[in-house]
XYZ file of C-alpha atoms in Angstrom:
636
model
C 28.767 -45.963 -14.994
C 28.196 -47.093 -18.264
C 31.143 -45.054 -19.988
C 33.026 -46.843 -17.465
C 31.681 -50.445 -18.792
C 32.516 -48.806 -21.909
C 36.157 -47.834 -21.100
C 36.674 -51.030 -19.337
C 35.609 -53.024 -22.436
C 37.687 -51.335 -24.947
C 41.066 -52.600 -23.358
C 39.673 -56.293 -21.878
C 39.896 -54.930 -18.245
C 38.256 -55.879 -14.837
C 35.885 -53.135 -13.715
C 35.087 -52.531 -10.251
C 32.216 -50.550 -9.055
C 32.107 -49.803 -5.131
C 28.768 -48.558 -3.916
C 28.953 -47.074 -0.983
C 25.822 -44.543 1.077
C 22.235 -45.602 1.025
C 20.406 -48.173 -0.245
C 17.270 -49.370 -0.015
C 15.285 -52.753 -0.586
C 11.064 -53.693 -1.015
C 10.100 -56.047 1.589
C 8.141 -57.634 -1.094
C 10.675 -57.846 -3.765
C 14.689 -58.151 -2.192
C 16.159 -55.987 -4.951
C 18.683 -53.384 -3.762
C 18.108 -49.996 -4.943
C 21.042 -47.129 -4.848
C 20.374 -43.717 -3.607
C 21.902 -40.560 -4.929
C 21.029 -37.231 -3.249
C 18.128 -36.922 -5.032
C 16.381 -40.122 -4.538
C 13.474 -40.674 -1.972
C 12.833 -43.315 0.504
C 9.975 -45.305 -0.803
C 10.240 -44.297 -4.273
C 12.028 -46.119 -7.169
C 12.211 -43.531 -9.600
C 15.378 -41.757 -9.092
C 17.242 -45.015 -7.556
C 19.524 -47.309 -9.480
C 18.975 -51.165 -9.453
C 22.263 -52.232 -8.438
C 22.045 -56.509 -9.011
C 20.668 -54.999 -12.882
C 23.345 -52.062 -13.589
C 25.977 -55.289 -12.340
C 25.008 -57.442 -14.525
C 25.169 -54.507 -17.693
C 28.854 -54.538 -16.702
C 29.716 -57.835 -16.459
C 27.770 -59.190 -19.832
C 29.226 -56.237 -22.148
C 31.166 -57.819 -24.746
C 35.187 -57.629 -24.882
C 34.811 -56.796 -20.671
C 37.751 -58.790 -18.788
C 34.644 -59.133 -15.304
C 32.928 -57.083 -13.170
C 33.613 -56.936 -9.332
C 30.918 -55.125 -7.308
C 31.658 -53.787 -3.840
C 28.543 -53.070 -1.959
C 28.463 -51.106 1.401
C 25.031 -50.222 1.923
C 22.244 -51.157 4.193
C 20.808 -54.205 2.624
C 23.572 -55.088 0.710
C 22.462 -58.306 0.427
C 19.688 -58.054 -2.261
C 22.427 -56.393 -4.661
C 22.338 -59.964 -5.870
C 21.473 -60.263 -9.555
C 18.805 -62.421 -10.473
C 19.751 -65.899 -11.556
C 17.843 -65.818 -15.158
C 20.288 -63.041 -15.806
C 23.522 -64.387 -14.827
C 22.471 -67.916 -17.248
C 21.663 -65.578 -19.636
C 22.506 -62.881 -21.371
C 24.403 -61.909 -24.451
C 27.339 -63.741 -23.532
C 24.946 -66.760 -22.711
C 26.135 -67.461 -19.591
C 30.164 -66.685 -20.380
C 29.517 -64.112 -17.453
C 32.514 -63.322 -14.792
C 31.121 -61.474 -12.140
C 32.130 -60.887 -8.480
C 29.938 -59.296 -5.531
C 31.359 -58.847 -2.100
C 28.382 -57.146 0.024
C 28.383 -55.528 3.106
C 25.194 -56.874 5.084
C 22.098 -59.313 4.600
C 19.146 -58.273 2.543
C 17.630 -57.776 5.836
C 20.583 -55.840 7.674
C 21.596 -52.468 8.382
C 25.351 -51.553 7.596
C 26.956 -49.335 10.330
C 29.215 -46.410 9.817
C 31.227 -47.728 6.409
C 33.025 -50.220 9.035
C 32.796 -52.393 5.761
C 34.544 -50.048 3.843
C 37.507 -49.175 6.189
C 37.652 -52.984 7.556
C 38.308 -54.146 3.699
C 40.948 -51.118 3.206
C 42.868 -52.198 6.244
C 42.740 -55.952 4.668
C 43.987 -54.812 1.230
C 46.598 -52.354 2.619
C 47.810 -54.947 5.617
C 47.148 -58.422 3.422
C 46.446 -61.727 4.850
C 49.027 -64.115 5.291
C 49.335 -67.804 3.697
C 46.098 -66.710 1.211
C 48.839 -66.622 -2.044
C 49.499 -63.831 -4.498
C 45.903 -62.522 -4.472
C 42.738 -62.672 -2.591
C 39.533 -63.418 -3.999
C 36.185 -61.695 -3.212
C 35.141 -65.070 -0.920
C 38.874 -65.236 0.523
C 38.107 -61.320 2.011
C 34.521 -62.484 2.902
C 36.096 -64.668 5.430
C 38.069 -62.405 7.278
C 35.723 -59.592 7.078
C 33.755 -61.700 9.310
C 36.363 -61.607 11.804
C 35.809 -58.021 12.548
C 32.000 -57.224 11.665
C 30.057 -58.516 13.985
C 26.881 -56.758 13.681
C 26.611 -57.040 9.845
C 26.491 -60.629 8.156
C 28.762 -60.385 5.146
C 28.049 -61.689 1.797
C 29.541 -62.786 -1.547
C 29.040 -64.306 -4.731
C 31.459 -65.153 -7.547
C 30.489 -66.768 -10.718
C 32.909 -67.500 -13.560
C 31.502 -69.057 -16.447
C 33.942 -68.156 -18.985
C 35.814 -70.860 -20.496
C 38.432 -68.542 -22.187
C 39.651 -67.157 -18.521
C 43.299 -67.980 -17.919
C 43.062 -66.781 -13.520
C 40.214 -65.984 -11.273
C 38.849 -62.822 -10.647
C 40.456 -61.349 -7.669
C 40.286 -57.798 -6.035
C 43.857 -56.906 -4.744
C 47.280 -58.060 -4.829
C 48.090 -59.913 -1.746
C 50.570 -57.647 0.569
C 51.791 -60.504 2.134
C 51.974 -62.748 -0.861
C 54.550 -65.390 -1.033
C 56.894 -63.385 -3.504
C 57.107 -60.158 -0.822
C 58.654 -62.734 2.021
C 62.098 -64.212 2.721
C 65.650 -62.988 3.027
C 66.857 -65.509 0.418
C 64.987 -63.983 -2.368
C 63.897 -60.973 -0.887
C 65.922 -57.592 -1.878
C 67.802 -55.066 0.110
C 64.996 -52.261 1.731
C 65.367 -48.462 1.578
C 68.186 -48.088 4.608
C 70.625 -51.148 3.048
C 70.169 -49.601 -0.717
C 71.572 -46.630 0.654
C 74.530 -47.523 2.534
C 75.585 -49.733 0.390
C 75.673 -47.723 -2.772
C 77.413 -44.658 -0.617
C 79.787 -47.402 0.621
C 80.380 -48.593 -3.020
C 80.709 -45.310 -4.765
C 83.265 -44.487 -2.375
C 85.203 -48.167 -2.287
C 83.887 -49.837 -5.495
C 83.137 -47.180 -8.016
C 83.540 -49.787 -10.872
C 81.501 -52.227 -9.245
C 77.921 -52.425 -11.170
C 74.997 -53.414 -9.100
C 73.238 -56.643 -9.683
C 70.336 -56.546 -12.488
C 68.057 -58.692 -10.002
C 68.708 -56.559 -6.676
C 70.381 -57.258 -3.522
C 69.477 -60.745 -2.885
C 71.349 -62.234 -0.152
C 73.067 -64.439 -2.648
C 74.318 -60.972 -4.289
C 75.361 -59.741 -0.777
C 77.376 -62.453 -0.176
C 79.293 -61.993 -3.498
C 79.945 -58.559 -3.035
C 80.773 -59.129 0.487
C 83.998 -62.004 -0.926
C 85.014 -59.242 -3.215
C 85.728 -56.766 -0.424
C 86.813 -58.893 1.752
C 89.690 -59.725 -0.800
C 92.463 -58.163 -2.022
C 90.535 -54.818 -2.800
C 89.825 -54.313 1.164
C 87.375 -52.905 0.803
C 86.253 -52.506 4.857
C 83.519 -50.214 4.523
C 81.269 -52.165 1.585
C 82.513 -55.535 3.488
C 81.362 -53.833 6.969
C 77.446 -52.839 5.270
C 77.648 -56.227 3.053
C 77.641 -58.257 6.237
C 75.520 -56.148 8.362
C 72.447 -57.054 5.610
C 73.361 -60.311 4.940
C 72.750 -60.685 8.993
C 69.381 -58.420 8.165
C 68.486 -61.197 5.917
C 68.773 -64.024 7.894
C 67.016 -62.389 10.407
C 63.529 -61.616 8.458
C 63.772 -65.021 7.262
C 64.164 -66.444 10.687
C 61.066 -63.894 12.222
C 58.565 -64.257 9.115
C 59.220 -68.025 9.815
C 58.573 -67.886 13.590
C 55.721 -65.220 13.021
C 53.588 -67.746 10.877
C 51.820 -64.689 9.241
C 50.945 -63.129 12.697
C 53.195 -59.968 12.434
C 50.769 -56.577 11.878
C 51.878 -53.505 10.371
C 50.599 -51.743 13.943
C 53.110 -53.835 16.378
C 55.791 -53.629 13.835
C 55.600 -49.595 14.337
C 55.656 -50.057 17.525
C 58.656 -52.019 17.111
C 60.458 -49.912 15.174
C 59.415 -46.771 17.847
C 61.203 -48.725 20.381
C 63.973 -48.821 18.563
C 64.408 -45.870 18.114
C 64.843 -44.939 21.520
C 68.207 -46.782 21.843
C 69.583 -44.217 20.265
C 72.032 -42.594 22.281
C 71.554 -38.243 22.716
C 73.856 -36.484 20.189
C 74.204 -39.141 17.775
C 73.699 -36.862 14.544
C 70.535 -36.202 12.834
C 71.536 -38.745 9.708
C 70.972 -41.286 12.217
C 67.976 -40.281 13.707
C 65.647 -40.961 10.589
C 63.961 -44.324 11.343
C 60.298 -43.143 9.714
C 60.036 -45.626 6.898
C 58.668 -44.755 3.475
C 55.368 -44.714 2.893
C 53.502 -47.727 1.517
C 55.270 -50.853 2.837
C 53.865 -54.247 3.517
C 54.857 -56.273 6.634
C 57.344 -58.057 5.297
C 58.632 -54.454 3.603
C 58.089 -52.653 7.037
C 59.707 -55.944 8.756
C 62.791 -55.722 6.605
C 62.643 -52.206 6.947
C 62.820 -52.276 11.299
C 66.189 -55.208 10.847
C 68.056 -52.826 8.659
C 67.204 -49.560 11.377
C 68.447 -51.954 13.696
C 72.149 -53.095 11.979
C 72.693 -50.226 9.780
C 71.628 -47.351 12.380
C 71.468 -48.501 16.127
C 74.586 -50.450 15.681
C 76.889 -47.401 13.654
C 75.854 -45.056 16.896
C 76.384 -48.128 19.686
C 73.078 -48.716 21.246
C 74.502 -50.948 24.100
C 73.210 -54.407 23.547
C 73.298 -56.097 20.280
C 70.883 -54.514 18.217
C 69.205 -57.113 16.335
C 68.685 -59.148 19.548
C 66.541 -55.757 20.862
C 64.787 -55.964 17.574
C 63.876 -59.445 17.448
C 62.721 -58.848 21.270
C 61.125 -55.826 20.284
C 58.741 -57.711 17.339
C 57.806 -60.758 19.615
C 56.530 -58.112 22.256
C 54.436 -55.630 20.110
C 52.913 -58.796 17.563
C 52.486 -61.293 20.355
C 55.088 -63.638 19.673
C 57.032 -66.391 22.296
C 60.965 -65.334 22.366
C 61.144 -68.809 23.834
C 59.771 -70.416 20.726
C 62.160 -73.458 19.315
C 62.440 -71.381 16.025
C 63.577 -68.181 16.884
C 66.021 -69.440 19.707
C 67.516 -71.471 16.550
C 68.156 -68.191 15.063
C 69.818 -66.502 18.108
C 72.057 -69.507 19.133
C 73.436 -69.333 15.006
C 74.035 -65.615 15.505
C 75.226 -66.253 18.885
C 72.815 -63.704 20.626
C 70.937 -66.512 22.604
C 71.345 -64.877 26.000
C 71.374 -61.328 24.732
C 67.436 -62.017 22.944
C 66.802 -63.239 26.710
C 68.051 -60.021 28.464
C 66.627 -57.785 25.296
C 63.316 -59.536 26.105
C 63.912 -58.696 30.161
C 64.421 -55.454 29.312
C 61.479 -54.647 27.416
C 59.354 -56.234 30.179
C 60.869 -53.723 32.906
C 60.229 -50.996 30.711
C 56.674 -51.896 29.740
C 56.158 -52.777 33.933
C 57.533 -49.441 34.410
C 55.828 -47.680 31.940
C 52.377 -48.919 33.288
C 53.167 -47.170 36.481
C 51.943 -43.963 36.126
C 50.649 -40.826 37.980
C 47.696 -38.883 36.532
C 47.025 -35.367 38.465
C 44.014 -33.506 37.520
C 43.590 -29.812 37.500
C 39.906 -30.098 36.332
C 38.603 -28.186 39.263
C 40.040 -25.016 38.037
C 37.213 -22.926 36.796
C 38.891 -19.542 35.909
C 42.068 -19.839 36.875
C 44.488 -22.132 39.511
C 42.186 -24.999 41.295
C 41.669 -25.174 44.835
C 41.735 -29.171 44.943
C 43.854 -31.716 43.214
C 42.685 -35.625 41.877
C 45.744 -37.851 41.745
C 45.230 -41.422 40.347
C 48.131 -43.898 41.142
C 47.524 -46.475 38.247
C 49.687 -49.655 37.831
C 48.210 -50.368 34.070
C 44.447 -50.570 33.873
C 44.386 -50.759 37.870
C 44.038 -48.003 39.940
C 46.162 -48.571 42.901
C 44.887 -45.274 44.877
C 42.751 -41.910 44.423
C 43.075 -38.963 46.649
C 41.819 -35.524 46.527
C 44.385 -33.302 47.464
C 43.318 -29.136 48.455
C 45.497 -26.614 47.583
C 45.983 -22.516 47.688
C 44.325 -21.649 44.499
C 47.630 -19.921 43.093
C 50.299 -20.694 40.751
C 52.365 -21.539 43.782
C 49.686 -23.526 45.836
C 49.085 -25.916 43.003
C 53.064 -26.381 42.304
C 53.809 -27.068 46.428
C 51.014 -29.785 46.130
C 52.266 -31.196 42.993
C 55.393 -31.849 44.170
C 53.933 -33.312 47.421
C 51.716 -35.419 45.453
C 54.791 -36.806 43.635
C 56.638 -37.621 46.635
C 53.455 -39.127 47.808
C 53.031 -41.865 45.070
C 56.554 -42.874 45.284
C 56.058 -43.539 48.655
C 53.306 -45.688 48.018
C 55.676 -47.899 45.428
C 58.734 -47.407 47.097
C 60.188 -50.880 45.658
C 59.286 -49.656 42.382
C 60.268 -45.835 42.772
C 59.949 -43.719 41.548
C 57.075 -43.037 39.155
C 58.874 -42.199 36.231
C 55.707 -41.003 33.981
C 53.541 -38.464 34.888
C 50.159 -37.223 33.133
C 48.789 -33.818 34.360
C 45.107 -32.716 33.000
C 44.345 -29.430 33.159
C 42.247 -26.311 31.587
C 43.052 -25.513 28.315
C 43.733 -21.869 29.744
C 46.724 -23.795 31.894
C 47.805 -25.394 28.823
C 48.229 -22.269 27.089
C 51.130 -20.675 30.068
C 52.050 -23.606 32.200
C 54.849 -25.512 32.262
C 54.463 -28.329 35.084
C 57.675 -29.808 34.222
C 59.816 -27.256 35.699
C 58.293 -27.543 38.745
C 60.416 -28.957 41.878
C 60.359 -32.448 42.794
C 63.075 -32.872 45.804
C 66.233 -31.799 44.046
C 65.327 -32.088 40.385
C 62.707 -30.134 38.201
C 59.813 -32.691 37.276
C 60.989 -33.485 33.714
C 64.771 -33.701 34.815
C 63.694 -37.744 35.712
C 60.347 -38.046 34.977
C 58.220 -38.252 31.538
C 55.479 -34.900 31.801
C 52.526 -35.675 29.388
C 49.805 -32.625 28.803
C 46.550 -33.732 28.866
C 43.444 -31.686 28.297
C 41.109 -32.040 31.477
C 37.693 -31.965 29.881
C 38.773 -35.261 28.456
C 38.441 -35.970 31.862
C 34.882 -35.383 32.823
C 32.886 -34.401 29.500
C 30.844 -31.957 29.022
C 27.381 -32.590 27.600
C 27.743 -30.388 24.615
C 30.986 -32.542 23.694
C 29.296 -35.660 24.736
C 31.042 -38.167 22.032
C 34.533 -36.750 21.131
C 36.343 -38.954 23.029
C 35.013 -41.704 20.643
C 35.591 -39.407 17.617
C 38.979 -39.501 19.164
C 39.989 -42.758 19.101
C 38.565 -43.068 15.783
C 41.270 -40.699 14.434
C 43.670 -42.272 16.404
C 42.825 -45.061 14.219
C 42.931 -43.753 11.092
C 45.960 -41.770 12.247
C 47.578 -45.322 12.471
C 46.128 -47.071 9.895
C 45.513 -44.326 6.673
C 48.464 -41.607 7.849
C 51.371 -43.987 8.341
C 53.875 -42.761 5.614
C 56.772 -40.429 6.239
C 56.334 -37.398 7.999
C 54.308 -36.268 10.960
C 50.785 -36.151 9.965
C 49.612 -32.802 11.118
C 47.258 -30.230 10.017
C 48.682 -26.844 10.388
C 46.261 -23.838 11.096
C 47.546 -20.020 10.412
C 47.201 -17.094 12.046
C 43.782 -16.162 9.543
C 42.255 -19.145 10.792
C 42.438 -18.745 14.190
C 41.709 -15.010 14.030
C 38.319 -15.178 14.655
C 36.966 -17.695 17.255
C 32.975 -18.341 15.913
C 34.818 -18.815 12.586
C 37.217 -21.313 14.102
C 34.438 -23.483 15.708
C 32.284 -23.423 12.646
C 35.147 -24.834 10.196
C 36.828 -27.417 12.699
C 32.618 -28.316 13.343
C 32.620 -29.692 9.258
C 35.359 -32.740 10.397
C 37.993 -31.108 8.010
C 40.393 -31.911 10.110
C 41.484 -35.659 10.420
C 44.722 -35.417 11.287
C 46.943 -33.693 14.825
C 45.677 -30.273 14.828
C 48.878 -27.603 14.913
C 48.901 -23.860 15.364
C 51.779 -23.057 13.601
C 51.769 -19.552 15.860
C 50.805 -18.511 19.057
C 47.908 -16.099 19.181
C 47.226 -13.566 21.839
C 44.057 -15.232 22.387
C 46.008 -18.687 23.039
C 43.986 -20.321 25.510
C 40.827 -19.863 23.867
C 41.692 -20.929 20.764
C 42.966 -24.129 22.162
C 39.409 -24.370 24.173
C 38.213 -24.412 20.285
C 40.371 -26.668 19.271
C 41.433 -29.394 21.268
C 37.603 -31.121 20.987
C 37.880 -31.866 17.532
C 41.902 -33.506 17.521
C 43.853 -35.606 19.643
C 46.713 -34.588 19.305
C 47.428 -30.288 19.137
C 50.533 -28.240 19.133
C 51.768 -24.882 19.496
C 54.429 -23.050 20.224
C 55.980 -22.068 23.587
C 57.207 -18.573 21.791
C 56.497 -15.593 19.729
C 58.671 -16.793 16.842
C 55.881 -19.723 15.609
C 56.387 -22.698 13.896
C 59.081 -22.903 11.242
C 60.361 -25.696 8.494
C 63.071 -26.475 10.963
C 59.749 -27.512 13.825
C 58.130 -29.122 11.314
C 61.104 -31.382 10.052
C 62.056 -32.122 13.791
C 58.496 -33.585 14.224
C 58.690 -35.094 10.853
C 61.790 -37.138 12.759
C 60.206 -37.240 16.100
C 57.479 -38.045 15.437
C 57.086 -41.788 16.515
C 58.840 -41.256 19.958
C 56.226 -38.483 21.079
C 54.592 -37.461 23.442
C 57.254 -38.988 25.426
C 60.170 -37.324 23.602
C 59.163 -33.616 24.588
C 60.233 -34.206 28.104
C 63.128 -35.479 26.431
C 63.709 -32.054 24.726
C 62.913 -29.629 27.351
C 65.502 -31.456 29.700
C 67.841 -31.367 26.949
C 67.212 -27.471 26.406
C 68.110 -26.706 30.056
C 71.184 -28.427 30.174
C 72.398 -26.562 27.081
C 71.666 -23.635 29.219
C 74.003 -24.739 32.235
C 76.464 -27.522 30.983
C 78.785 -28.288 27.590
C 75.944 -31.398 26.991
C 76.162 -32.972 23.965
C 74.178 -30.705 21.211
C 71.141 -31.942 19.372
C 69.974 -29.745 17.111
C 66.558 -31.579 16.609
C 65.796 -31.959 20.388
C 66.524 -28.346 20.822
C 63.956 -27.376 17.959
C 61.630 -29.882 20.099
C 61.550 -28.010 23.290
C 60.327 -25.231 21.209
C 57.279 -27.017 21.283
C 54.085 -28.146 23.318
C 51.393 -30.379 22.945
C 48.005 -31.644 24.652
C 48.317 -35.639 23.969
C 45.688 -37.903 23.915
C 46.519 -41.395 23.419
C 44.362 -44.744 23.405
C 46.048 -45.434 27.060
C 44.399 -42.098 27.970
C 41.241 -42.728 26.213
C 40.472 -45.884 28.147
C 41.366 -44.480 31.420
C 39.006 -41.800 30.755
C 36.369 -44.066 29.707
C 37.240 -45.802 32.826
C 36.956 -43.200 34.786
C 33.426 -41.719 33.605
C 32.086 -45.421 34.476
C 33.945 -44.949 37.920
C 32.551 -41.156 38.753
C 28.875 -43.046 37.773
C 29.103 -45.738 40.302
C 31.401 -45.079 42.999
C 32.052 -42.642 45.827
C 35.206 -40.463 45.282
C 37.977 -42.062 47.703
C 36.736 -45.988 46.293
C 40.073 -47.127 45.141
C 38.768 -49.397 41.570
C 39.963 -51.799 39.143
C 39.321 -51.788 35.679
């Protein structure tokens, strides 16, 4: 620490020291004392005096501040004592900021301090300027920690300062927003400069970027006498990109979220149309982006992508739908009906906005069959949940021959049956199926017979693992753990590429081994086997408790670069997208369809998926098994 104050004071910086672990605090005197692995509860020697080593940083001559961040129980009495910050060598010139975690009195849970503050600095807060303050982040961290009172203090006595001490650069600040003085994103910087170096090789790009004003110039010049159609074509398309984000951000009033705009973009996605080409099926963004980046970002997928490959309706009217529904926004909102009646998409953002809410109303209608009775191999009962949403419309119990064969007849039955039960909304179009991870290992539900068609000809197949289902007591807490990754999954792993972590054929050699690594938490991430094991279904038994998300191969040939790059693409539009795949592998095998290399490299893949949808109806349905008889139909 104090080569730090050193190296901080040699150059004028800010230092910031984050404690974060144990602390702890004398009743009698409410200073907060750091713990290292060698300290003792009770004992001050071998502790550090936080408010004290603070206040060593921030009076050190030539230092530019100090900024403490303090996630410990009784954060609060990391507070330095007033005769020290009057004080002092720089007699009272002190700039010092201290955002803290809890009361002097509290507990601090779990570093939910810690990660709530990284999600603020990564996601920003919108409407707070170019940088946030410790006391600015106080305030919102008190939106989301409810059991821990945060608290801050910022003093800034220093008459030679020329800003205030602040802790991050805003990501949503002013100078990130706006399709006026915004620049071209990722997807428009490359089509334009392939369009230019094959139209306008002699035409030098702008020193200040892409700004719409610069679009519209270039756009003139190739719309003149050098027709030049293409750079004129990608021109336009972003200068429409650019009204756009200016029109959302300004209807969005700083609501849009980095989460719904992924989800956004995933929709997207699947407008385009099988067979398209694999250029145009890359709509992961770069890693890193802010809203307004990521925002930018989803318009361009929409005009530069969906609209090359003809999605059907007009792409940025499914975009613009496609924000308002996953960030909570009103399509019928005076601003953002301005927008579509100037781009002349008024009633196609109305039908966009239709659509999504038949898809979303047919999504929510699903059918979950359980195979959780199987105890060595096929089950001699079904469970079938008919779920509209978070409702369960019906639960049956279903018997069945305890073969292969058996389970398949009544699956197909059970099908039929829940269409029946919605006929004006037949059929169910998404199915989940639970089973042993044994089953997961060698069965393949979606070929099975439904009527005419195999089960994944019409219908979305989802694997779930069925001890997810009803847990066991020695796995009593993983589908919390789960959801926590699922989180951090979304929030941490977000960049480019499918965030897996792939296990060989050493570590999964050797079950006790197995447990005892995946038992440290090493894994964080969607657990892959990037080759299938003779011992398959027990190493998925290991496995699947500590991720998820898993994957493995359907054959002997593993997983190579051309598997992992497919998910890399995929990635966003799964689990869903397997059925996809496997449907699209079968009528390679029987029709000229349209080739796609990267769905075909899919269906060499399967997964047990876990999602928060699943999660909750899980949790829903331990609370259900605990109060109700089997055959009570329930409501969440």
């Amino acid at each position: 620490m104090e080569q730090a104050i050193r190296d901080a004071a040699e150059v004028g910086a800010v230092l910031v020291l984050g404690f974060l672990g144990h602390g702890q605090s004398p009743k009698a005197s409410p200073r907060l004392h750091y713990m290292a692995s060698d300290s003792k509860p009770g004992e001050l020697l071998g502790s550090i005096d936080i408010g004290a080593l603070l206040i060593r940083a921030a009076d050190h001559p030539g230092i530019g501040g100090g900024i403490g961040l303090v996630d410990t129980c009784h954060a609060g009495a990391a507070l330095p004592e007033s005769s020290d910050l009057k004080g002092g060598f720089s007699m009272g010139a002190t700039r010092l900021s201290v955002l803290m975690a809890s009361a002097a009195h509290q507990k601090a849970y779990d570093l939910d301090f810690s990660r709530t503050l990284t999600r603020l600095i990564r996601q920003g807060l919108p409407g707070r300027g170019p940088t946030l303050r410790a006391a600015t982040l106080k305030l919102a961290l008190g939106e989301s920690l409810l059991k821990q009172n945060t608290s801050v203090l910022e003093l800034d006595g220093s008459p030679d300062a020329t800003e205030e001490l602040w802790i991050t650069v805003n990501a949503r600040r002013p100078d990130r927003l706006g399709g006026r003085t915004g620049r071209t994103g990722p997807l428009g910087e490359h089509d334009l400069s392939e369009a230019m170096a094959a139209e306008l090789p002699g035409h030098s790009h702008p020193p200040g970027g892409w700004t719409r004003t610069a679009l519209e110039e270039l756009h003139d010049t190739a719309a003149g006498p050098v027709g030049a159609l293409w750079v004129e074509d990608v021109a336009g398309a972003l200068i429409r990109a650019a009204d756009t984000v200016t029109a959302v951000e300004d209807w969005a009033e700083g609501e849009l979220t980095l989460t719904g705009l992924r989800k956004a973009l995933r929709e997207l996605s699947r407008l385009r149309p099988p067979g398209a080409g694999p250029e145009d099926e890359r709509s992961a963004p770069p890693d890193g982006l802010s809203t307004s980046e990521l925002l930018r970002y989803l318009v361009e997928y929409a005009v530069l992508r969906l609209a090359r490959v003809g999605s059907g309706a007009n792409p940025l009217a499914r975009a613009v739908a496609a924000v308002g529904i996953h960030c909570g926004l009103d399509t019928s909102d005076p601003r953002i009906q301005a927008w579509a009646r100037r781009t002349g998409c008024a009633a196609e953002l109305r039908q966009a906005h239709e659509a999504y809410d038949r898809t979303s109303r047919d999504r929510a209608l699903r059918l979950v069959v359980s195979l959780q009775a199987a105890q060595v191999d096929w089950p001699d009962s079904l469970l079938a949940w008919l779920l509209d949403g978070a409702d369960c419309l019906e639960r049956t119990e279903w018997a069945c021959d305890p073969t292969r064969a058996g389970v398949e007849q009544r699956l197909a039955e059970i099908v039929l049956w829940a269409d029946a039960r919605v006929a004006e909304r037949a059929p169910v179009r998404h199915i989940d199926i639970a089973a042993p991870a044994p089953l997961l290992a060698t069965w393949q539900p979606e070929t099975v017979r439904v009527g005419p068609y195999r089960l994944g000809a019409r219908r979305t197949v989802v694997l779930r693992w069925a001890r997810r289902l009803a847990v066991p007591s020695h796995l009593t807490g993983m589908n919390e753990f789960a959801r926590r990754q699922l989180e951090e999954l979304d929030e941490i792993f977000n960049g480019p590429g499918a965030p897996i972590d792939w296990l060989g054929a050493t570590a999964t050699q050797v079950l006790d081994a197995l447990r005892e690594r995946l038992s440290t938490g090493i894994y964080r991430r969607a657990i892959g086997l990037d080759h299938r094991p003779s011992h398959l279904g027990e190493v998925l038994e290991a496995v699947l408790p500590y991720s998820p998300i898993v994957l493995w191969p359907r054959g002997e040939q593993g997983i190579a670069d051309d598997e992992r790059r497919c998910l890399d693409e995929h990635w966003d539009r799964l689990p869903d997208r397997f059925t996809e795949a496997y449907a699209h592998h079968w009528q390679q095998e029987y029709a000229d369809a349209v080739a796609d290399p990267l769905l075909d490299r899919l269906a060499r893949l399967s997964a047990a998926w876990h999602d928060p949808g699943w999660l909750d109806f899980c949790q829903r349905t331990s609370q259900h098994h605990q109060q109700h008889t089997p055959t009570t139909p329930w409501s969440a």
